[in-house]
Amino acid sequence: MSGLMGVKLRRDLRASWSRFALMVVALAVSLTVFGGLLLAWASIGGQTSGAYMSTEPASATIVLDQGIDPARMAALVEQTLKRPGVLRASGRTQFDAAVSIGGRVLSVPLQVFVAAADDPMRMVRFDLKGSWPPAPGEILIGGDSLGLLGVRPDDELTLTSPGGQPLRLRVSGTVYDPSLAPSPQEQRGHAFLSAASLRPALLDQLKIQVAEPGQRTPARDREQVVAAAGDVGAWLQRDLGLAVAEIQVPTPYAHPHQWQADVLLLSLMAGGAAALLLSTILVANMLNNLFTQHIPQIGIMKAIGASARSIRRLYLTMVLLVAAAATLLALTPATLIGRYLLETLLQILGIQSGDLAAPWWAYTGIVAVGLALPPLMALMPVLRASRITVRAAIDHRGGSEPSAAGGVLAGLGRMSWSDRGLLMALRNTVRRPARFWLAVGMLASAGAMFVAGMSLNSGTQALEEERRQKRYWDVEAQLDGPAHADAVAGAVRKVPGVIRVEVWNRVQIGLAGTGRLPFTRTYPDQGHGSVSVNTVPADRVSAPPPLLEGRWLNPGETGAVVLSQIVRDNAVPELGAGDAVRLFIDGEPSTWRIVGIVEEREGSGGGAYATAAGFAAASGQSQVVNQVRVITAGHDERTREAVAAAIGKSLTGAGIEVGIAASVSRTNAASAGHMGPVLLVLLGVALPLGVVGAIGLASTMSANVLDRTREFGVMHAIGARPKIVRRVVVTEGVLLALAGCVVAVIPALGLTAVLGAGLGNLFTKAPLPFQVSLLAAGIWMVLSVLGAVLATEAAAGRASRITVREALTYL
């Protein structure tokens, strides 16, 4: 670039510094958000995968219908290691137990993971502050469970073992296990115990790692894992006579909540990319307006010998300076946002954050996008401005062709009753259709995102309310083992404050098509992906879930089962209403007919329903139950807690072992913990879009004022007061903001429906309730109008100060 061109570049930057500052801010804001999300996304996979893989998780867990002693399990492990495709193997078990401290039963259950004392911990391992194995009489507690349980190291706990014997255990250390979902989300504590502390010690889980073909690395193909685990399961049954209750094969080497982080980040990145694209289009439009004002100067430069190439180089350098300044300004806050978001997501996943630095290619991507996108979007305006001829530049007057809308408004202006100032503002608003639609489009995009985000939050709240309504009971009690239904109901009805009792039987089962082994996607916590059958009381209060296929159960019907769409899709996608299915109850298969498919949300039910008579006939037992739901006279938390404590005592006095009796509020808290991150998806995107929209409005009004410099001069010459001129310009901005609100209506409704269905299916396996937040619409309208007033204030002030002399000398 020649010295003269450099001088012009510096003068142009100095003369229009406020416009260039707006460009830099618009780009920097959107690039900051996009960059922060990119940095978090680039790091979350490595952090999560590294933490999860550090536990050497099992590819599959083969659950036996009966536990075996540690010595026999050790021999079984040695034999399993000789099976084709098996890389590692280990024997384990786990159970849920109620916990008491000093005679006080805690309201939070404890999930206990058990390994043999001599287990080498080559797989399914964890980090601990203590030593393995803990000595007999000692237990290790998950670090994130301490606060939930309200216990500390060296506390003495009492819990009931699977054999029914109370265990007094001292907390000897803490454990960090990133393969488990966080305790506060699940409302369940985690603990780790040596089999030496159990009497009797029985292990019923054979955990295996499946290798890649011909390699010594774990396989990541679920179909390959299913095939190898199925071979081991068939071998156990055929050659060793061990019945297999279930084979659990989750998504290989993926944290149970990792998909939540992936969905959130990818959704946010899509919104951040949209904001970045809009801001780049805004910058290109602002530069186009600048180039249009420079047309007379371009004509003069060409007349004295400047080439089109040198002019293109001048203006592309100008664009690159804007892009470089925005990129430089965005890097530091993008890094801070990325680290904060990454740390927050890791907390959601229950993973301790280590090095939060993003990989180098993520920073390279931010710089590349920041430097390349603005010049690319501004290329056509630059080429158009550089190709203008000297004659065209001399003839240029900067006017615009009258539009049809402008003609109609001009006609209305001749009516005696019309407000000339309002009509002038309306006419000026639509004078430049492309500029009008750009400003309105940006404001509408931000408004649609904001309203959709708040509406999504309303849908989430409606879902939680829907779930609370379905949890019609006040207190739920889990029994340590099955008990006769009449005995349980009779003991609970004696408790003061109880007005209704429902007894259920909920049993974890395996599910398979005819002639197949039962495979599920159950994770090690036995919650995510597990399948349970619920026996439905004949007098249940609530209505059955909505039917998708077939019908609901008839009272006393045997051999019939109803499946949720989640269980059907995960376990037996090829089956539907009318087909036969095998249920593995305590490892024993029985054949049932699917009479219906119902719609359920993730975590809202067991997945399979049968009558008490049907379950008793299939299991060969009398009608027993292990779950009690109680409706109390008062629905406050104090009454619920008092009744829960009394139910525990009453059942224990009747000789029925109680695992835990607690208020329904604990279940509600766990459900809300899963849906908490959903609101972040859209509200995080609406902020940068709103900033870009406000900058676009300020830019549009500034350009409109410059275009009408002569017009404002004429208005001043014929006696218009500055106050009137200012009102006209501010009214234009308000009209643009209101137009943006009107245009945003349809996109907001569409976004709410589409994202509610998409995110609902991802998070809960069913669409979120469609809710439109009128409060959000009102808030956005107020914010838009106030923002329009502030954004147009500078342009309005400039218009009110234009002198007649300045208007006459304006090119």
PDB file of C-alpha atoms in Angstrom, residues 541-709:
ATOM      1  CA  VAL A 541     -54.943 -43.383  42.318  1.00  0.00           C
ATOM      2  CA  SER A 542     -53.210 -42.098  39.213  1.00  0.00           C
ATOM      3  CA  ALA A 543     -54.176 -42.733  35.605  1.00  0.00           C
ATOM      4  CA  PRO A 544     -51.898 -44.970  33.512  1.00  0.00           C
ATOM      5  CA  PRO A 545     -49.333 -43.351  31.194  1.00  0.00           C
ATOM      6  CA  PRO A 546     -50.534 -42.321  27.711  1.00  0.00           C
ATOM      7  CA  LEU A 547     -50.850 -45.238  25.312  1.00  0.00           C
ATOM      8  CA  LEU A 548     -48.890 -45.312  22.055  1.00  0.00           C
ATOM      9  CA  GLU A 549     -49.887 -48.822  20.988  1.00  0.00           C
ATOM     10  CA  GLY A 550     -52.325 -51.445  22.203  1.00  0.00           C
ATOM     11  CA  ARG A 551     -54.147 -51.205  25.537  1.00  0.00           C
ATOM     12  CA  TRP A 552     -53.614 -51.028  29.295  1.00  0.00           C
ATOM     13  CA  LEU A 553     -53.688 -53.993  31.674  1.00  0.00           C
ATOM     14  CA  ASN A 554     -56.981 -55.556  32.768  1.00  0.00           C
ATOM     15  CA  PRO A 555     -57.441 -56.191  36.516  1.00  0.00           C
ATOM     16  CA  GLY A 556     -56.027 -59.573  37.550  1.00  0.00           C
ATOM     17  CA  GLU A 557     -54.708 -60.306  34.049  1.00  0.00           C
ATOM     18  CA  THR A 558     -51.823 -62.777  33.840  1.00  0.00           C
ATOM     19  CA  GLY A 559     -49.155 -63.209  31.177  1.00  0.00           C
ATOM     20  CA  ALA A 560     -49.589 -59.622  29.964  1.00  0.00           C
ATOM     21  CA  VAL A 561     -47.062 -56.789  30.219  1.00  0.00           C
ATOM     22  CA  VAL A 562     -47.031 -53.143  29.175  1.00  0.00           C
ATOM     23  CA  LEU A 563     -43.697 -51.584  28.160  1.00  0.00           C
ATOM     24  CA  SER A 564     -42.648 -47.959  27.950  1.00  0.00           C
ATOM     25  CA  GLN A 565     -41.366 -46.705  24.601  1.00  0.00           C
ATOM     26  CA  ILE A 566     -37.938 -46.114  26.212  1.00  0.00           C
ATOM     27  CA  VAL A 567     -37.498 -49.743  27.276  1.00  0.00           C
ATOM     28  CA  ARG A 568     -38.911 -51.075  24.027  1.00  0.00           C
ATOM     29  CA  ASP A 569     -36.577 -48.904  21.917  1.00  0.00           C
ATOM     30  CA  ASN A 570     -33.499 -49.767  24.000  1.00  0.00           C
ATOM     31  CA  ALA A 571     -34.020 -53.473  24.628  1.00  0.00           C
ATOM     32  CA  VAL A 572     -36.429 -54.953  22.060  1.00  0.00           C
ATOM     33  CA  PRO A 573     -36.917 -52.370  19.284  1.00  0.00           C
ATOM     34  CA  GLU A 574     -38.231 -55.032  16.916  1.00  0.00           C
ATOM     35  CA  LEU A 575     -41.231 -55.855  19.150  1.00  0.00           C
ATOM     36  CA  GLY A 576     -44.581 -54.144  19.551  1.00  0.00           C
ATOM     37  CA  ALA A 577     -48.067 -54.667  20.946  1.00  0.00           C
ATOM     38  CA  GLY A 578     -49.164 -58.272  20.423  1.00  0.00           C
ATOM     39  CA  ASP A 579     -45.639 -59.754  20.312  1.00  0.00           C
ATOM     40  CA  ALA A 580     -44.141 -62.205  22.792  1.00  0.00           C
ATOM     41  CA  VAL A 581     -41.274 -61.119  25.056  1.00  0.00           C
ATOM     42  CA  ARG A 582     -39.206 -62.853  27.734  1.00  0.00           C
ATOM     43  CA  LEU A 583     -38.854 -61.341  31.209  1.00  0.00           C
ATOM     44  CA  PHE A 584     -35.961 -62.626  33.346  1.00  0.00           C
ATOM     45  CA  ILE A 585     -37.124 -62.466  36.962  1.00  0.00           C
ATOM     46  CA  ASP A 586     -34.343 -63.480  39.372  1.00  0.00           C
ATOM     47  CA  GLY A 587     -32.612 -65.034  36.379  1.00  0.00           C
ATOM     48  CA  GLU A 588     -35.585 -67.243  35.472  1.00  0.00           C
ATOM     49  CA  PRO A 589     -37.085 -66.531  32.044  1.00  0.00           C
ATOM     50  CA  SER A 590     -40.839 -66.380  31.548  1.00  0.00           C
ATOM     51  CA  THR A 591     -42.782 -65.596  28.389  1.00  0.00           C
ATOM     52  CA  TRP A 592     -45.221 -62.686  28.327  1.00  0.00           C
ATOM     53  CA  ARG A 593     -47.347 -60.961  25.723  1.00  0.00           C
ATOM     54  CA  ILE A 594     -46.896 -57.236  25.164  1.00  0.00           C
ATOM     55  CA  VAL A 595     -50.418 -55.788  25.299  1.00  0.00           C
ATOM     56  CA  GLY A 596     -49.440 -52.113  25.110  1.00  0.00           C
ATOM     57  CA  ILE A 597     -46.698 -49.527  24.668  1.00  0.00           C
ATOM     58  CA  VAL A 598     -46.958 -46.374  26.795  1.00  0.00           C
ATOM     59  CA  GLU A 599     -45.171 -43.045  26.607  1.00  0.00           C
ATOM     60  CA  GLU A 600     -42.924 -42.288  29.576  1.00  0.00           C
ATOM     61  CA  ARG A 601     -40.190 -39.806  30.263  1.00  0.00           C
ATOM     62  CA  GLU A 602     -36.678 -40.754  31.262  1.00  0.00           C
ATOM     63  CA  GLY A 603     -36.555 -41.508  34.997  1.00  0.00           C
ATOM     64  CA  SER A 604     -40.327 -41.286  35.530  1.00  0.00           C
ATOM     65  CA  GLY A 605     -41.121 -45.008  35.707  1.00  0.00           C
ATOM     66  CA  GLY A 606     -39.756 -48.520  35.730  1.00  0.00           C
ATOM     67  CA  GLY A 607     -40.371 -49.217  32.076  1.00  0.00           C
ATOM     68  CA  ALA A 608     -42.550 -52.366  32.441  1.00  0.00           C
ATOM     69  CA  TYR A 609     -45.932 -52.913  34.130  1.00  0.00           C
ATOM     70  CA  ALA A 610     -47.800 -56.078  35.110  1.00  0.00           C
ATOM     71  CA  THR A 611     -50.609 -56.988  37.472  1.00  0.00           C
ATOM     72  CA  ALA A 612     -49.773 -58.392  40.890  1.00  0.00           C
ATOM     73  CA  ALA A 613     -51.469 -61.658  39.909  1.00  0.00           C
ATOM     74  CA  GLY A 614     -49.481 -61.874  36.684  1.00  0.00           C
ATOM     75  CA  PHE A 615     -46.161 -61.300  38.443  1.00  0.00           C
ATOM     76  CA  ALA A 616     -46.994 -63.826  41.162  1.00  0.00           C
ATOM     77  CA  ALA A 617     -47.865 -66.446  38.559  1.00  0.00           C
ATOM     78  CA  ALA A 618     -44.629 -65.880  36.634  1.00  0.00           C
ATOM     79  CA  SER A 619     -42.356 -65.834  39.713  1.00  0.00           C
ATOM     80  CA  GLY A 620     -44.072 -68.691  41.502  1.00  0.00           C
ATOM     81  CA  GLN A 621     -44.523 -66.564  44.628  1.00  0.00           C
ATOM     82  CA  SER A 622     -47.489 -65.204  46.505  1.00  0.00           C
ATOM     83  CA  GLN A 623     -48.435 -61.588  45.910  1.00  0.00           C
ATOM     84  CA  VAL A 624     -45.622 -59.738  47.666  1.00  0.00           C
ATOM     85  CA  VAL A 625     -44.562 -56.098  47.639  1.00  0.00           C
ATOM     86  CA  ASN A 626     -41.400 -54.114  48.364  1.00  0.00           C
ATOM     87  CA  GLN A 627     -42.619 -50.541  47.970  1.00  0.00           C
ATOM     88  CA  VAL A 628     -45.240 -48.479  49.789  1.00  0.00           C
ATOM     89  CA  ARG A 629     -46.730 -45.167  48.714  1.00  0.00           C
ATOM     90  CA  VAL A 630     -48.628 -43.159  51.298  1.00  0.00           C
ATOM     91  CA  ILE A 631     -50.861 -40.115  51.105  1.00  0.00           C
ATOM     92  CA  THR A 632     -50.865 -38.131  54.335  1.00  0.00           C
ATOM     93  CA  ALA A 633     -53.492 -35.864  55.867  1.00  0.00           C
ATOM     94  CA  GLY A 634     -51.136 -32.887  55.599  1.00  0.00           C
ATOM     95  CA  HIS A 635     -48.884 -32.279  52.610  1.00  0.00           C
ATOM     96  CA  ASP A 636     -46.266 -30.107  54.280  1.00  0.00           C
ATOM     97  CA  GLU A 637     -42.707 -31.316  54.683  1.00  0.00           C
ATOM     98  CA  ARG A 638     -42.916 -31.508  58.470  1.00  0.00           C
ATOM     99  CA  THR A 639     -45.901 -33.878  58.319  1.00  0.00           C
ATOM    100  CA  ARG A 640     -44.252 -35.985  55.629  1.00  0.00           C
ATOM    101  CA  GLU A 641     -41.069 -36.434  57.644  1.00  0.00           C
ATOM    102  CA  ALA A 642     -42.989 -37.312  60.802  1.00  0.00           C
ATOM    103  CA  VAL A 643     -45.133 -39.883  58.976  1.00  0.00           C
ATOM    104  CA  ALA A 644     -42.061 -41.353  57.226  1.00  0.00           C
ATOM    105  CA  ALA A 645     -40.357 -41.922  60.584  1.00  0.00           C
ATOM    106  CA  ALA A 646     -43.533 -43.450  62.054  1.00  0.00           C
ATOM    107  CA  ILE A 647     -43.964 -45.781  59.055  1.00  0.00           C
ATOM    108  CA  GLY A 648     -40.435 -47.095  59.525  1.00  0.00           C
ATOM    109  CA  LYS A 649     -41.119 -47.875  63.160  1.00  0.00           C
ATOM    110  CA  SER A 650     -44.492 -49.458  62.453  1.00  0.00           C
ATOM    111  CA  LEU A 651     -43.161 -51.745  59.743  1.00  0.00           C
ATOM    112  CA  THR A 652     -40.145 -52.738  61.829  1.00  0.00           C
ATOM    113  CA  GLY A 653     -42.458 -53.521  64.725  1.00  0.00           C
ATOM    114  CA  ALA A 654     -44.459 -55.798  62.431  1.00  0.00           C
ATOM    115  CA  GLY A 655     -41.293 -57.724  61.551  1.00  0.00           C
ATOM    116  CA  ILE A 656     -40.893 -56.135  58.125  1.00  0.00           C
ATOM    117  CA  GLU A 657     -37.407 -54.841  57.330  1.00  0.00           C
ATOM    118  CA  VAL A 658     -37.466 -51.284  55.975  1.00  0.00           C
ATOM    119  CA  GLY A 659     -34.735 -49.996  53.703  1.00  0.00           C
ATOM    120  CA  ILE A 660     -35.719 -46.345  53.757  1.00  0.00           C
ATOM    121  CA  ALA A 661     -38.876 -44.279  54.248  1.00  0.00           C
ATOM    122  CA  ALA A 662     -38.689 -40.696  52.976  1.00  0.00           C
ATOM    123  CA  SER A 663     -40.679 -37.753  51.745  1.00  0.00           C
ATOM    124  CA  VAL A 664     -41.399 -37.468  48.032  1.00  0.00           C
ATOM    125  CA  SER A 665     -39.402 -34.229  48.077  1.00  0.00           C
ATOM    126  CA  ARG A 666     -36.160 -36.200  47.724  1.00  0.00           C
ATOM    127  CA  THR A 667     -37.391 -37.738  44.464  1.00  0.00           C
ATOM    128  CA  ASN A 668     -38.471 -34.317  43.247  1.00  0.00           C
ATOM    129  CA  ALA A 669     -35.009 -32.935  44.003  1.00  0.00           C
ATOM    130  CA  ALA A 670     -33.317 -35.688  41.993  1.00  0.00           C
ATOM    131  CA  SER A 671     -35.655 -35.075  39.046  1.00  0.00           C
ATOM    132  CA  ALA A 672     -35.007 -31.337  39.091  1.00  0.00           C
ATOM    133  CA  GLY A 673     -31.253 -31.970  39.211  1.00  0.00           C
ATOM    134  CA  HIS A 674     -31.423 -33.702  35.855  1.00  0.00           C
ATOM    135  CA  MET A 675     -33.347 -30.899  34.140  1.00  0.00           C
ATOM    136  CA  GLY A 676     -31.378 -28.011  35.626  1.00  0.00           C
ATOM    137  CA  PRO A 677     -29.002 -27.402  32.678  1.00  0.00           C
ATOM    138  CA  VAL A 678     -31.722 -27.161  29.995  1.00  0.00           C
ATOM    139  CA  LEU A 679     -32.383 -23.410  30.378  1.00  0.00           C
ATOM    140  CA  LEU A 680     -28.726 -22.649  29.647  1.00  0.00           C
ATOM    141  CA  VAL A 681     -29.153 -23.724  26.024  1.00  0.00           C
ATOM    142  CA  LEU A 682     -31.028 -20.669  24.725  1.00  0.00           C
ATOM    143  CA  LEU A 683     -30.533 -17.928  27.284  1.00  0.00           C
ATOM    144  CA  GLY A 684     -26.766 -18.172  26.760  1.00  0.00           C
ATOM    145  CA  VAL A 685     -27.321 -17.480  23.060  1.00  0.00           C
ATOM    146  CA  ALA A 686     -29.899 -14.698  23.442  1.00  0.00           C
ATOM    147  CA  LEU A 687     -27.429 -12.348  25.182  1.00  0.00           C
ATOM    148  CA  PRO A 688     -24.895 -11.954  22.331  1.00  0.00           C
ATOM    149  CA  LEU A 689     -27.714 -11.795  19.790  1.00  0.00           C
ATOM    150  CA  GLY A 690     -29.338  -8.998  21.789  1.00  0.00           C
ATOM    151  CA  VAL A 691     -26.070  -7.037  21.902  1.00  0.00           C
ATOM    152  CA  VAL A 692     -25.535  -7.520  18.167  1.00  0.00           C
ATOM    153  CA  GLY A 693     -29.131  -6.472  17.496  1.00  0.00           C
ATOM    154  CA  ALA A 694     -28.727  -3.277  19.538  1.00  0.00           C
ATOM    155  CA  ILE A 695     -25.498  -2.447  17.701  1.00  0.00           C
ATOM    156  CA  GLY A 696     -27.245  -3.133  14.398  1.00  0.00           C
ATOM    157  CA  LEU A 697     -30.039  -0.759  15.341  1.00  0.00           C
ATOM    158  CA  ALA A 698     -27.553   1.956  16.333  1.00  0.00           C
ATOM    159  CA  SER A 699     -25.673   1.438  13.063  1.00  0.00           C
ATOM    160  CA  THR A 700     -28.864   1.582  11.004  1.00  0.00           C
ATOM    161  CA  MET A 701     -29.995   4.808  12.617  1.00  0.00           C
ATOM    162  CA  SER A 702     -26.544   6.348  12.239  1.00  0.00           C
ATOM    163  CA  ALA A 703     -26.522   5.470   8.530  1.00  0.00           C
ATOM    164  CA  ASN A 704     -30.069   6.782   8.108  1.00  0.00           C
ATOM    165  CA  VAL A 705     -29.107  10.108   9.675  1.00  0.00           C
ATOM    166  CA  LEU A 706     -26.054  10.441   7.416  1.00  0.00           C
ATOM    167  CA  ASP A 707     -28.164   9.621   4.346  1.00  0.00           C
ATOM    168  CA  ARG A 708     -30.665  12.340   5.268  1.00  0.00           C
ATOM    169  CA  THR A 709     -28.234  15.072   6.235  1.00  0.00           C
TER     170      THR A 709
END
